[in-house]
mmCIF file of C-alpha atoms and ligand atoms in Angstrom:
data_model
loop_
_atom_site.group_PDB
_atom_site.id
_atom_site.type_symbol
_atom_site.label_atom_id
_atom_site.label_comp_id
_atom_site.label_asym_id
_atom_site.label_seq_id
_atom_site.Cartn_x
_atom_site.Cartn_y
_atom_site.Cartn_z
ATOM 1 C CA UNK A 1 153.334 -149.628 -112.361
ATOM 2 C CA UNK A 2 152.096 -153.204 -112.579
ATOM 3 C CA UNK A 3 148.722 -153.728 -110.894
ATOM 4 C CA UNK A 4 148.362 -156.799 -108.664
ATOM 5 C CA UNK A 5 145.471 -159.263 -109.051
ATOM 6 C CA UNK A 6 144.345 -160.031 -105.472
ATOM 7 C CA UNK A 7 141.308 -161.707 -106.966
ATOM 8 C CA UNK A 8 142.618 -163.828 -109.905
ATOM 9 C CA UNK A 9 140.152 -164.100 -112.745
ATOM 10 C CA UNK A 10 138.178 -167.342 -112.917
ATOM 11 C CA UNK A 11 137.634 -167.493 -116.654
ATOM 12 C CA UNK A 12 134.039 -168.302 -117.451
ATOM 13 C CA UNK A 13 134.139 -169.426 -121.048
ATOM 14 C CA UNK A 14 130.943 -169.475 -123.034
ATOM 15 C CA UNK A 15 129.364 -172.889 -123.581
ATOM 16 C CA UNK A 16 130.370 -172.508 -127.210
ATOM 17 C CA UNK A 17 133.999 -171.937 -126.304
ATOM 18 C CA UNK A 18 134.001 -174.866 -123.926
ATOM 19 C CA UNK A 19 133.039 -177.118 -126.815
ATOM 20 C CA UNK A 20 135.803 -175.922 -129.135
ATOM 21 C CA UNK A 21 138.304 -178.636 -129.947
ATOM 22 C CA UNK A 22 141.612 -178.451 -131.701
ATOM 23 C CA UNK A 23 141.666 -180.127 -135.077
ATOM 24 C CA UNK A 24 143.319 -183.509 -134.680
ATOM 25 C CA UNK A 25 145.345 -182.878 -137.823
ATOM 26 C CA UNK A 26 146.800 -179.640 -136.520
ATOM 27 C CA UNK A 27 147.844 -181.547 -133.391
ATOM 28 C CA UNK A 28 149.655 -184.294 -135.314
ATOM 29 C CA UNK A 29 151.273 -181.724 -137.582
ATOM 30 C CA UNK A 30 153.155 -180.467 -134.551
ATOM 31 C CA UNK A 31 154.814 -183.895 -134.158
ATOM 32 C CA UNK A 32 155.262 -184.615 -137.825
ATOM 33 C CA UNK A 33 157.033 -181.434 -138.756
ATOM 34 C CA UNK A 34 160.262 -182.887 -137.363
ATOM 35 C CA UNK A 35 162.480 -183.336 -140.437
ATOM 36 C CA UNK A 36 163.366 -186.991 -139.772
ATOM 37 C CA UNK A 37 159.714 -188.028 -140.002
ATOM 38 C CA UNK A 38 158.311 -189.056 -143.378
ATOM 39 C CA UNK A 39 154.962 -187.334 -143.088
ATOM 40 C CA UNK A 40 151.969 -188.312 -145.172
ATOM 41 C CA UNK A 41 149.864 -186.471 -142.579
ATOM 42 C CA UNK A 42 149.937 -182.925 -143.888
ATOM 43 C CA UNK A 43 147.321 -181.430 -146.127
ATOM 44 C CA UNK A 44 149.705 -178.660 -147.087
ATOM 45 C CA UNK A 45 150.360 -177.916 -150.758
ATOM 46 C CA UNK A 46 153.924 -178.399 -151.971
ATOM 47 C CA UNK A 47 156.010 -175.226 -151.507
ATOM 48 C CA UNK A 48 157.822 -176.220 -154.722
ATOM 49 C CA UNK A 49 154.719 -174.945 -156.542
ATOM 50 C CA UNK A 50 154.546 -171.503 -154.919
ATOM 51 C CA UNK A 51 155.059 -168.748 -157.519
ATOM 52 C CA UNK A 52 157.403 -166.673 -155.374
ATOM 53 C CA UNK A 53 158.890 -164.592 -158.195
ATOM 54 C CA UNK A 54 155.499 -163.759 -159.724
ATOM 55 C CA UNK A 55 154.116 -162.768 -156.311
ATOM 56 C CA UNK A 56 157.164 -160.630 -155.619
ATOM 57 C CA UNK A 57 156.834 -158.807 -158.932
ATOM 58 C CA UNK A 58 153.108 -158.304 -158.380
ATOM 59 C CA UNK A 59 153.557 -156.952 -154.843
ATOM 60 C CA UNK A 60 156.124 -154.542 -156.220
ATOM 61 C CA UNK A 61 153.885 -153.417 -159.073
ATOM 62 C CA UNK A 62 150.760 -153.023 -156.923
ATOM 63 C CA UNK A 63 152.624 -151.080 -154.238
ATOM 64 C CA UNK A 64 154.383 -148.906 -156.783
ATOM 65 C CA UNK A 65 151.375 -148.048 -158.910
ATOM 66 C CA UNK A 66 148.417 -148.247 -156.486
ATOM 67 C CA UNK A 67 150.064 -148.451 -153.063
ATOM 68 C CA UNK A 68 147.769 -145.976 -151.329
ATOM 69 C CA UNK A 69 144.627 -147.893 -152.328
ATOM 70 C CA UNK A 70 146.190 -151.294 -151.626
ATOM 71 C CA UNK A 71 147.120 -150.282 -148.080
ATOM 72 C CA UNK A 72 143.753 -148.688 -147.266
ATOM 73 C CA UNK A 73 140.657 -150.393 -145.801
ATOM 74 C CA UNK A 74 138.594 -151.949 -148.577
ATOM 75 C CA UNK A 75 134.985 -153.012 -149.207
ATOM 76 C CA UNK A 76 133.656 -156.071 -147.352
ATOM 77 C CA UNK A 77 132.611 -157.889 -150.499
ATOM 78 C CA UNK A 78 136.095 -157.639 -151.996
ATOM 79 C CA UNK A 79 138.190 -156.133 -154.774
ATOM 80 C CA UNK A 80 135.887 -155.731 -157.760
ATOM 81 C CA UNK A 81 138.310 -156.634 -160.578
ATOM 82 C CA UNK A 82 139.084 -159.928 -158.813
ATOM 83 C CA UNK A 83 135.392 -160.669 -158.218
ATOM 84 C CA UNK A 84 134.775 -159.941 -161.886
ATOM 85 C CA UNK A 85 137.616 -162.314 -162.879
ATOM 86 C CA UNK A 86 136.094 -165.076 -160.718
ATOM 87 C CA UNK A 87 132.576 -164.490 -162.080
ATOM 88 C CA UNK A 88 133.883 -164.574 -165.663
ATOM 89 C CA UNK A 89 135.879 -167.720 -165.107
ATOM 90 C CA UNK A 90 132.910 -169.525 -163.510
ATOM 91 C CA UNK A 91 130.579 -168.276 -166.241
ATOM 92 C CA UNK A 92 132.678 -170.216 -168.785
ATOM 93 C CA UNK A 93 131.081 -173.357 -167.359
ATOM 94 C CA UNK A 94 127.617 -172.401 -168.582
ATOM 95 C CA UNK A 95 125.480 -170.438 -166.151
ATOM 96 C CA UNK A 96 125.956 -166.695 -165.957
ATOM 97 C CA UNK A 97 127.539 -165.653 -162.661
ATOM 98 C CA UNK A 98 127.708 -161.928 -161.874
ATOM 99 C CA UNK A 99 130.442 -160.393 -159.676
ATOM 100 C CA UNK A 100 127.813 -159.271 -157.132
ATOM 101 C CA UNK A 101 127.374 -162.969 -156.332
ATOM 102 C CA UNK A 102 131.047 -163.315 -155.375
ATOM 103 C CA UNK A 103 132.201 -162.598 -151.818
ATOM 104 C CA UNK A 104 135.943 -162.622 -151.198
ATOM 105 C CA UNK A 105 136.918 -164.349 -147.949
ATOM 106 C CA UNK A 106 140.071 -164.851 -145.886
ATOM 107 C CA UNK A 107 140.599 -168.430 -147.044
ATOM 108 C CA UNK A 108 137.632 -170.571 -147.989
ATOM 109 C CA UNK A 109 137.728 -171.814 -144.387
ATOM 110 C CA UNK A 110 136.179 -168.470 -143.497
ATOM 111 C CA UNK A 111 133.321 -169.162 -145.896
ATOM 112 C CA UNK A 112 132.537 -172.314 -143.901
ATOM 113 C CA UNK A 113 132.341 -170.297 -140.705
ATOM 114 C CA UNK A 114 130.179 -167.588 -142.310
ATOM 115 C CA UNK A 115 127.853 -170.174 -143.853
ATOM 116 C CA UNK A 116 127.519 -171.797 -140.448
ATOM 117 C CA UNK A 117 126.788 -168.426 -138.877
ATOM 118 C CA UNK A 118 124.006 -167.469 -141.292
ATOM 119 C CA UNK A 119 122.429 -170.872 -141.970
ATOM 120 C CA UNK A 120 122.739 -172.969 -138.788
ATOM 121 C CA UNK A 121 120.840 -172.617 -135.520
ATOM 122 C CA UNK A 122 121.481 -174.823 -132.531
ATOM 123 C CA UNK A 123 120.067 -178.247 -133.369
ATOM 124 C CA UNK A 124 119.653 -177.497 -137.093
ATOM 125 C CA UNK A 125 120.174 -180.510 -139.254
ATOM 126 C CA UNK A 126 123.238 -180.346 -141.480
ATOM 127 C CA UNK A 127 123.964 -183.053 -144.025
ATOM 128 C CA UNK A 128 127.579 -184.066 -144.615
ATOM 129 C CA UNK A 129 129.344 -186.755 -146.581
ATOM 130 C CA UNK A 130 130.734 -189.829 -144.822
ATOM 131 C CA UNK A 131 133.616 -189.079 -144.342
ATOM 132 C CA UNK A 132 133.892 -185.298 -144.810
ATOM 133 C CA UNK A 133 136.414 -182.455 -144.553
ATOM 134 C CA UNK A 134 137.420 -182.131 -140.926
ATOM 135 C CA UNK A 135 137.756 -178.332 -141.133
ATOM 136 C CA UNK A 136 134.106 -178.058 -142.197
ATOM 137 C CA UNK A 137 132.928 -180.278 -139.358
ATOM 138 C CA UNK A 138 134.947 -178.102 -137.003
ATOM 139 C CA UNK A 139 133.597 -174.829 -138.463
ATOM 140 C CA UNK A 140 129.949 -175.939 -138.450
ATOM 141 C CA UNK A 141 130.222 -177.530 -134.978
ATOM 142 C CA UNK A 142 130.625 -174.090 -133.410
ATOM 143 C CA UNK A 143 126.953 -173.462 -134.314
ATOM 144 C CA UNK A 144 125.945 -176.770 -132.715
ATOM 145 C CA UNK A 145 124.063 -178.467 -135.529
ATOM 146 C CA UNK A 146 122.840 -182.019 -135.569
ATOM 147 C CA UNK A 147 124.939 -183.699 -138.266
ATOM 148 C CA UNK A 148 123.303 -186.325 -140.441
ATOM 149 C CA UNK A 149 125.651 -188.394 -142.555
ATOM 150 C CA UNK A 150 125.059 -189.080 -146.219
ATOM 151 C CA UNK A 151 126.565 -192.197 -147.774
ATOM 152 C CA UNK A 152 129.465 -192.156 -150.236
ATOM 153 C CA UNK A 153 131.031 -194.821 -152.445
ATOM 154 C CA UNK A 154 133.723 -194.848 -155.138
ATOM 155 C CA UNK A 155 131.599 -192.482 -157.287
ATOM 156 C CA UNK A 156 131.286 -189.980 -154.430
ATOM 157 C CA UNK A 157 128.160 -188.962 -152.552
ATOM 158 C CA UNK A 158 125.140 -191.265 -153.055
ATOM 159 C CA UNK A 159 122.188 -188.946 -153.894
ATOM 160 C CA UNK A 160 119.605 -191.602 -153.015
ATOM 161 C CA UNK A 161 120.745 -191.445 -149.387
ATOM 162 C CA UNK A 162 119.783 -187.760 -149.029
ATOM 163 C CA UNK A 163 115.980 -187.817 -148.950
ATOM 164 C CA UNK A 164 115.646 -190.130 -145.904
ATOM 165 C CA UNK A 165 117.636 -187.658 -143.730
ATOM 166 C CA UNK A 166 116.730 -184.360 -145.448
ATOM 167 C CA UNK A 167 113.690 -183.430 -143.388
ATOM 168 C CA UNK A 168 114.187 -179.861 -142.154
ATOM 169 C CA UNK A 169 117.870 -179.854 -143.131
ATOM 170 C CA UNK A 170 119.494 -176.442 -143.567
ATOM 171 C CA UNK A 171 122.183 -177.471 -146.015
ATOM 172 C CA UNK A 172 124.117 -180.291 -147.638
ATOM 173 C CA UNK A 173 127.884 -179.862 -147.659
ATOM 174 C CA UNK A 174 129.533 -181.652 -150.582
ATOM 175 C CA UNK A 175 133.088 -182.067 -151.902
ATOM 176 C CA UNK A 176 132.709 -183.222 -155.501
ATOM 177 C CA UNK A 177 136.331 -183.104 -156.704
ATOM 178 C CA UNK A 178 139.203 -185.190 -155.291
ATOM 179 C CA UNK A 179 137.552 -185.059 -151.934
ATOM 180 C CA UNK A 180 139.429 -184.284 -148.764
ATOM 181 C CA UNK A 181 139.956 -186.858 -147.202
ATOM 182 C CA UNK A 182 139.253 -189.689 -149.685
ATOM 183 C CA UNK A 183 140.488 -188.321 -153.040
ATOM 184 C CA UNK A 184 137.216 -189.527 -154.599
ATOM 185 C CA UNK A 185 135.364 -187.643 -157.329
ATOM 186 C CA UNK A 186 131.626 -187.390 -157.857
ATOM 187 C CA UNK A 187 130.665 -188.889 -161.228
ATOM 188 C CA UNK A 188 128.964 -186.653 -163.803
ATOM 189 C CA UNK A 189 125.703 -188.604 -163.639
ATOM 190 C CA UNK A 190 125.704 -188.239 -159.854
ATOM 191 C CA UNK A 191 126.318 -184.470 -160.130
ATOM 192 C CA UNK A 192 123.098 -184.070 -162.116
ATOM 193 C CA UNK A 193 121.227 -186.373 -159.761
ATOM 194 C CA UNK A 194 122.559 -184.534 -156.703
ATOM 195 C CA UNK A 195 121.625 -181.081 -158.015
ATOM 196 C CA UNK A 196 118.161 -182.312 -159.025
ATOM 197 C CA UNK A 197 117.593 -184.021 -155.684
ATOM 198 C CA UNK A 198 118.549 -180.908 -153.708
ATOM 199 C CA UNK A 199 116.413 -178.697 -155.984
ATOM 200 C CA UNK A 200 113.430 -181.010 -155.468
ATOM 201 C CA UNK A 201 113.915 -180.985 -151.694
ATOM 202 C CA UNK A 202 114.550 -177.215 -151.550
ATOM 203 C CA UNK A 203 117.877 -177.999 -149.892
ATOM 204 C CA UNK A 204 120.822 -175.568 -150.281
ATOM 205 C CA UNK A 205 123.800 -177.461 -151.711
ATOM 206 C CA UNK A 206 127.344 -176.337 -150.872
ATOM 207 C CA UNK A 207 129.949 -177.255 -153.480
ATOM 208 C CA UNK A 208 133.361 -176.927 -151.790
ATOM 209 C CA UNK A 209 135.932 -177.083 -154.554
ATOM 210 C CA UNK A 210 139.523 -176.203 -153.633
ATOM 211 C CA UNK A 211 140.994 -179.101 -155.646
ATOM 212 C CA UNK A 212 138.861 -179.103 -158.835
ATOM 213 C CA UNK A 213 141.592 -177.570 -161.025
ATOM 214 C CA UNK A 214 144.124 -180.211 -159.948
ATOM 215 C CA UNK A 215 143.015 -183.046 -162.190
ATOM 216 C CA UNK A 216 146.027 -185.108 -163.345
ATOM 217 C CA UNK A 217 144.465 -186.128 -166.626
ATOM 218 C CA UNK A 218 141.698 -184.646 -168.701
ATOM 219 C CA UNK A 219 139.565 -181.563 -168.301
ATOM 220 C CA UNK A 220 138.109 -180.522 -164.943
ATOM 221 C CA UNK A 221 134.668 -181.939 -164.149
ATOM 222 C CA UNK A 222 131.558 -179.777 -164.679
ATOM 223 C CA UNK A 223 130.656 -177.583 -161.729
ATOM 224 C CA UNK A 224 127.319 -178.062 -160.034
ATOM 225 C CA UNK A 225 126.893 -174.310 -159.552
ATOM 226 C CA UNK A 226 126.635 -174.036 -163.347
ATOM 227 C CA UNK A 227 123.759 -176.548 -163.297
ATOM 228 C CA UNK A 228 121.754 -174.572 -160.748
ATOM 229 C CA UNK A 229 123.174 -171.190 -159.674
ATOM 230 C CA UNK A 230 119.973 -170.508 -157.663
ATOM 231 C CA UNK A 231 120.414 -173.539 -155.439
ATOM 232 C CA UNK A 232 124.164 -174.187 -155.254
ATOM 233 C CA UNK A 233 126.676 -172.277 -153.114
ATOM 234 C CA UNK A 234 130.137 -172.565 -154.629
ATOM 235 C CA UNK A 235 133.363 -172.209 -152.608
ATOM 236 C CA UNK A 236 136.729 -171.664 -154.267
ATOM 237 C CA UNK A 237 140.239 -171.034 -153.001
ATOM 238 C CA UNK A 238 143.602 -169.761 -154.197
ATOM 239 C CA UNK A 239 145.359 -171.927 -151.587
ATOM 240 C CA UNK A 240 145.945 -174.969 -153.770
ATOM 241 C CA UNK A 241 146.564 -173.238 -157.110
ATOM 242 C CA UNK A 242 148.728 -170.330 -155.875
ATOM 243 C CA UNK A 243 149.646 -170.357 -152.183
ATOM 244 C CA UNK A 244 147.745 -170.863 -148.911
ATOM 245 C CA UNK A 245 149.727 -168.241 -146.969
ATOM 246 C CA UNK A 246 147.872 -165.389 -148.645
ATOM 247 C CA UNK A 247 144.574 -166.698 -147.129
ATOM 248 C CA UNK A 248 142.360 -165.915 -150.081
ATOM 249 C CA UNK A 249 139.199 -167.708 -151.078
ATOM 250 C CA UNK A 250 135.700 -166.894 -152.302
ATOM 251 C CA UNK A 251 132.129 -167.942 -152.014
ATOM 252 C CA UNK A 252 129.612 -167.608 -154.827
ATOM 253 C CA UNK A 253 125.998 -167.646 -153.766
ATOM 254 C CA UNK A 254 122.527 -166.430 -154.765
ATOM 255 C CA UNK A 255 122.178 -162.706 -153.986
ATOM 256 C CA UNK A 256 120.007 -162.886 -150.830
ATOM 257 C CA UNK A 257 122.464 -165.292 -149.226
ATOM 258 C CA UNK A 258 125.599 -163.476 -150.341
ATOM 259 C CA UNK A 259 124.225 -160.299 -148.775
ATOM 260 C CA UNK A 260 123.804 -162.093 -145.424
ATOM 261 C CA UNK A 261 127.274 -163.598 -145.671
ATOM 262 C CA UNK A 262 128.657 -160.152 -146.318
ATOM 263 C CA UNK A 263 127.008 -158.804 -143.149
ATOM 264 C CA UNK A 264 128.442 -161.698 -141.156
ATOM 265 C CA UNK A 265 131.870 -161.045 -142.642
ATOM 266 C CA UNK A 266 131.628 -157.353 -141.837
ATOM 267 C CA UNK A 267 131.164 -158.259 -138.181
ATOM 268 C CA UNK A 268 133.997 -160.780 -138.298
ATOM 269 C CA UNK A 269 136.860 -158.938 -139.982
ATOM 270 C CA UNK A 270 135.509 -155.955 -142.005
ATOM 271 C CA UNK A 271 137.145 -157.299 -145.161
ATOM 272 C CA UNK A 272 139.878 -159.512 -146.564
ATOM 273 C CA UNK A 273 143.209 -157.749 -147.105
ATOM 274 C CA UNK A 274 142.925 -155.478 -150.089
ATOM 275 C CA UNK A 275 146.662 -155.770 -150.794
ATOM 276 C CA UNK A 276 146.605 -159.542 -151.289
ATOM 277 C CA UNK A 277 143.467 -159.371 -153.448
ATOM 278 C CA UNK A 278 145.087 -156.782 -155.698
ATOM 279 C CA UNK A 279 148.315 -158.789 -155.876
ATOM 280 C CA UNK A 280 146.517 -162.018 -156.732
ATOM 281 C CA UNK A 281 144.530 -160.227 -159.409
ATOM 282 C CA UNK A 282 147.762 -158.813 -160.807
ATOM 283 C CA UNK A 283 149.312 -162.306 -160.915
ATOM 284 C CA UNK A 284 146.387 -164.126 -162.535
ATOM 285 C CA UNK A 285 144.721 -161.539 -164.776
ATOM 286 C CA UNK A 286 146.623 -162.443 -167.951
ATOM 287 C CA UNK A 287 146.339 -166.227 -167.892
ATOM 288 C CA UNK A 288 149.106 -167.157 -165.409
ATOM 289 C CA UNK A 289 147.030 -169.975 -163.887
ATOM 290 C CA UNK A 290 146.638 -171.644 -167.300
ATOM 291 C CA UNK A 291 150.420 -172.009 -167.404
ATOM 292 C CA UNK A 292 150.981 -172.641 -163.704
ATOM 293 C CA UNK A 293 148.317 -175.221 -162.823
ATOM 294 C CA UNK A 294 149.630 -177.857 -165.299
ATOM 295 C CA UNK A 295 152.967 -177.853 -163.426
ATOM 296 C CA UNK A 296 151.169 -178.572 -160.121
ATOM 297 C CA UNK A 297 149.111 -181.316 -161.740
ATOM 298 C CA UNK A 298 152.226 -182.966 -163.110
ATOM 299 C CA UNK A 299 154.100 -182.863 -159.804
ATOM 300 C CA UNK A 300 151.175 -184.193 -157.763
ATOM 301 C CA UNK A 301 150.218 -186.736 -160.440
ATOM 302 C CA UNK A 302 153.744 -188.219 -160.420
ATOM 303 C CA UNK A 303 153.910 -188.355 -156.637
ATOM 304 C CA UNK A 304 150.449 -189.881 -156.425
ATOM 305 C CA UNK A 305 151.536 -192.564 -158.889
ATOM 306 C CA UNK A 306 154.726 -193.205 -156.883
ATOM 307 C CA UNK A 307 152.596 -193.765 -153.794
ATOM 308 C CA UNK A 308 150.068 -195.987 -155.580
ATOM 309 C CA UNK A 309 152.898 -198.111 -157.059
ATOM 310 C CA UNK A 310 154.570 -198.440 -153.662
ATOM 311 C CA UNK A 311 151.254 -199.389 -152.034
ATOM 312 C CA UNK A 312 150.640 -202.062 -154.680
ATOM 313 C CA UNK A 313 154.066 -203.468 -153.864
ATOM 314 C CA UNK A 314 154.118 -203.208 -150.073
ATOM 315 C CA UNK A 315 150.561 -203.219 -148.700
ATOM 316 C CA UNK A 316 149.183 -206.661 -147.825
ATOM 317 C CA UNK A 317 146.042 -208.199 -149.345
ATOM 318 C CA UNK A 318 143.025 -207.078 -147.321
ATOM 319 C CA UNK A 319 143.977 -203.386 -147.419
ATOM 320 C CA UNK A 320 142.163 -201.335 -150.086
ATOM 321 C CA UNK A 321 142.654 -197.749 -151.202
ATOM 322 C CA UNK A 322 141.283 -195.090 -153.534
ATOM 323 C CA UNK A 323 142.959 -194.257 -156.869
ATOM 324 C CA UNK A 324 142.573 -190.468 -157.126
ATOM 325 C CA UNK A 325 142.474 -188.763 -160.510
ATOM 326 C CA UNK A 326 143.625 -185.465 -158.994
ATOM 327 C CA UNK A 327 144.076 -183.551 -155.753
ATOM 328 C CA UNK A 328 146.246 -184.398 -152.773
ATOM 329 C CA UNK A 329 144.926 -187.461 -150.921
ATOM 330 C CA UNK A 330 144.629 -191.257 -150.923
ATOM 331 C CA UNK A 331 142.247 -192.996 -148.510
ATOM 332 C CA UNK A 332 143.056 -196.431 -147.125
ATOM 333 C CA UNK A 333 140.615 -198.928 -145.661
ATOM 334 C CA UNK A 334 142.099 -201.709 -143.542
ATOM 335 C CA UNK A 335 140.384 -204.808 -142.201
ATOM 336 C CA UNK A 336 137.900 -203.852 -139.474
ATOM 337 C CA UNK A 337 140.006 -205.138 -136.587
ATOM 338 C CA UNK A 338 142.895 -202.735 -137.296
ATOM 339 C CA UNK A 339 142.666 -199.431 -135.462
ATOM 340 C CA UNK A 340 144.444 -196.686 -137.423
ATOM 341 C CA UNK A 341 145.002 -194.611 -134.291
ATOM 342 C CA UNK A 342 147.037 -197.466 -132.739
ATOM 343 C CA UNK A 343 148.809 -197.985 -136.055
ATOM 344 C CA UNK A 344 149.806 -194.300 -135.992
ATOM 345 C CA UNK A 345 151.498 -194.707 -132.592
ATOM 346 C CA UNK A 346 153.631 -197.505 -134.025
ATOM 347 C CA UNK A 347 154.287 -195.663 -137.278
ATOM 348 C CA UNK A 348 155.540 -192.574 -135.472
ATOM 349 C CA UNK A 349 158.058 -194.747 -133.594
ATOM 350 C CA UNK A 350 159.259 -195.843 -137.050
ATOM 351 C CA UNK A 351 159.342 -192.189 -138.190
ATOM 352 C CA UNK A 352 156.332 -192.309 -140.523
ATOM 353 C CA UNK A 353 153.086 -190.362 -140.038
ATOM 354 C CA UNK A 354 149.593 -190.260 -141.528
ATOM 355 C CA UNK A 355 146.158 -189.110 -140.396
ATOM 356 C CA UNK A 356 143.794 -191.722 -138.932
ATOM 357 C CA UNK A 357 140.358 -191.570 -140.584
ATOM 358 C CA UNK A 358 138.115 -191.395 -137.495
ATOM 359 C CA UNK A 359 138.114 -187.565 -137.049
ATOM 360 C CA UNK A 360 136.683 -187.140 -140.565
ATOM 361 C CA UNK A 361 133.385 -188.747 -139.565
ATOM 362 C CA UNK A 362 130.604 -186.556 -138.194
ATOM 363 C CA UNK A 363 128.879 -189.512 -136.578
ATOM 364 C CA UNK A 364 129.943 -193.173 -136.353
ATOM 365 C CA UNK A 365 133.670 -193.299 -137.210
ATOM 366 C CA UNK A 366 135.283 -196.085 -139.197
ATOM 367 C CA UNK A 367 138.416 -196.557 -137.125
ATOM 368 C CA UNK A 368 140.064 -198.835 -139.704
ATOM 369 C CA UNK A 369 140.606 -195.982 -142.209
ATOM 370 C CA UNK A 370 143.401 -193.481 -142.785
ATOM 371 C CA UNK A 371 144.391 -190.599 -145.049
ATOM 372 C CA UNK A 372 147.709 -190.310 -146.868
ATOM 373 C CA UNK A 373 148.986 -187.177 -148.573
ATOM 374 C CA UNK A 374 151.798 -187.490 -151.098
ATOM 375 C CA UNK A 375 152.292 -183.893 -152.212
ATOM 376 C CA UNK A 376 155.128 -182.713 -149.989
ATOM 377 C CA UNK A 377 157.167 -185.962 -149.999
ATOM 378 C CA UNK A 378 159.635 -186.793 -152.805
ATOM 379 C CA UNK A 379 159.092 -190.182 -154.544
ATOM 380 C CA UNK A 380 162.075 -191.909 -152.906
ATOM 381 C CA UNK A 381 160.839 -190.990 -149.416
ATOM 382 C CA UNK A 382 157.296 -191.996 -150.434
ATOM 383 C CA UNK A 383 158.588 -195.482 -151.277
ATOM 384 C CA UNK A 384 160.494 -195.730 -147.968
ATOM 385 C CA UNK A 385 157.540 -194.556 -145.908
ATOM 386 C CA UNK A 386 155.033 -196.815 -147.641
ATOM 387 C CA UNK A 387 157.347 -199.822 -147.194
ATOM 388 C CA UNK A 388 157.393 -199.134 -143.430
ATOM 389 C CA UNK A 389 153.619 -198.726 -143.274
ATOM 390 C CA UNK A 390 153.098 -201.890 -145.338
ATOM 391 C CA UNK A 391 155.216 -203.855 -142.865
ATOM 392 C CA UNK A 392 153.326 -202.482 -139.855
ATOM 393 C CA UNK A 393 149.934 -203.206 -141.431
ATOM 394 C CA UNK A 394 150.994 -206.739 -142.473
ATOM 395 C CA UNK A 395 152.042 -207.440 -138.873
ATOM 396 C CA UNK A 396 148.477 -206.650 -137.717
ATOM 397 C CA UNK A 397 146.606 -208.648 -140.377
HETATM 398 C C1 PLP B 401 137.921 -179.269 -148.679
HETATM 399 C C2 PLP B 401 138.553 -178.050 -148.147
HETATM 400 N N1 PLP B 401 137.816 -176.936 -148.000
HETATM 401 C C3 PLP B 401 138.343 -175.804 -147.529
HETATM 402 C C4 PLP B 401 139.673 -175.742 -147.173
HETATM 403 C C5 PLP B 401 140.201 -174.442 -146.622
HETATM 404 O O1 PLP B 401 141.059 -173.865 -147.532
HETATM 405 P P1 PLP B 401 141.533 -172.339 -147.457
HETATM 406 O O2 PLP B 401 140.950 -171.734 -146.239
HETATM 407 O O3 PLP B 401 143.018 -172.406 -147.437
HETATM 408 O O4 PLP B 401 141.002 -171.711 -148.711
HETATM 409 C C6 PLP B 401 140.486 -176.871 -147.299
HETATM 410 C C7 PLP B 401 141.904 -176.820 -146.890
HETATM 411 O O5 PLP B 401 142.627 -177.774 -146.877
HETATM 412 C C8 PLP B 401 139.910 -178.055 -147.804
HETATM 413 O O6 PLP B 401 140.618 -179.177 -147.949
#
């Protein structure tokens, strides 16, 4: 029997819930997933790189040999052999990392939420790059910090701009490799300066690094966590080197912090799926990533070059853009009078999409910026889409 509601519920959402906002990118993705649209808006990795066969074989093996364990509840901190693999692989960069410092999370996005939960009180100062990863701004915002923006240029975050805003800050959130959204990389000299500055100020430094392995040329850059494992919190992810659908990431932190994060995770979801952790370990344990990652780098490197070439041909003088050495994004700066949000409305009419830059700013937005992703669009469509955008931008110059 269905019970009537004579007194319909007036939902009283918490103040926190009232402030929640949908990510602008997720909103545009709804429009841009129509097949006729050439979308440079997504931040999704290319499905062409997903190792479906290897995952299938690993699922089969794990379920056949250790199915009862894989399907059981697991420990909050994660599957030990995988944590050990991560600790060993990070230890190759210099500093010794032990598996007890590694907490497995359900996508590194969860690490952002947990870090917010254990480090941010209402009104706490949180330092972020200008611009920064929208998903981090969204995750931290739930805990109602006061964001202070730190300057960036073509070499990444400018360490000299930290001290003036660092007073009482709880953390600095940094994206050193092929940053989302700009594609910029922090120079080696700046990495040392940044780690030293944060150590001097007693400021916890978050190194969010989902793209570090995706360098098109040359070896990956040194990790800051190896320079100071007592002061740097490292975040890694399997989303961009394997597949995002498995929702598997990790955070590496000094022991007192990792213990707190673990407690917060326990309250949130008990643990990350044991089955996927065991499968991922099965896939990667014998060097699969060393063979697989070069194929991703080559694909993305070629598509990035196709986009850069097309931009050089079609974008008018007065527009500037970054030249990424890896990762998934190019950042465009237009003359100040051009509003990228208005440009997007016109572009969508012409069946091309991108993400306007404004939502990536914690404070004052630069409305004349935009982010382009090239990874899911074949070169021919990249050229078509960029030609359309170039025409629309030229008409507004
Ligand atoms: C900079 C950055 N950090 C974290 C994430 C979250 O990744 P995931 O939760 O898939 O590990 C993303 C996803 O795009 C990202 O770009």
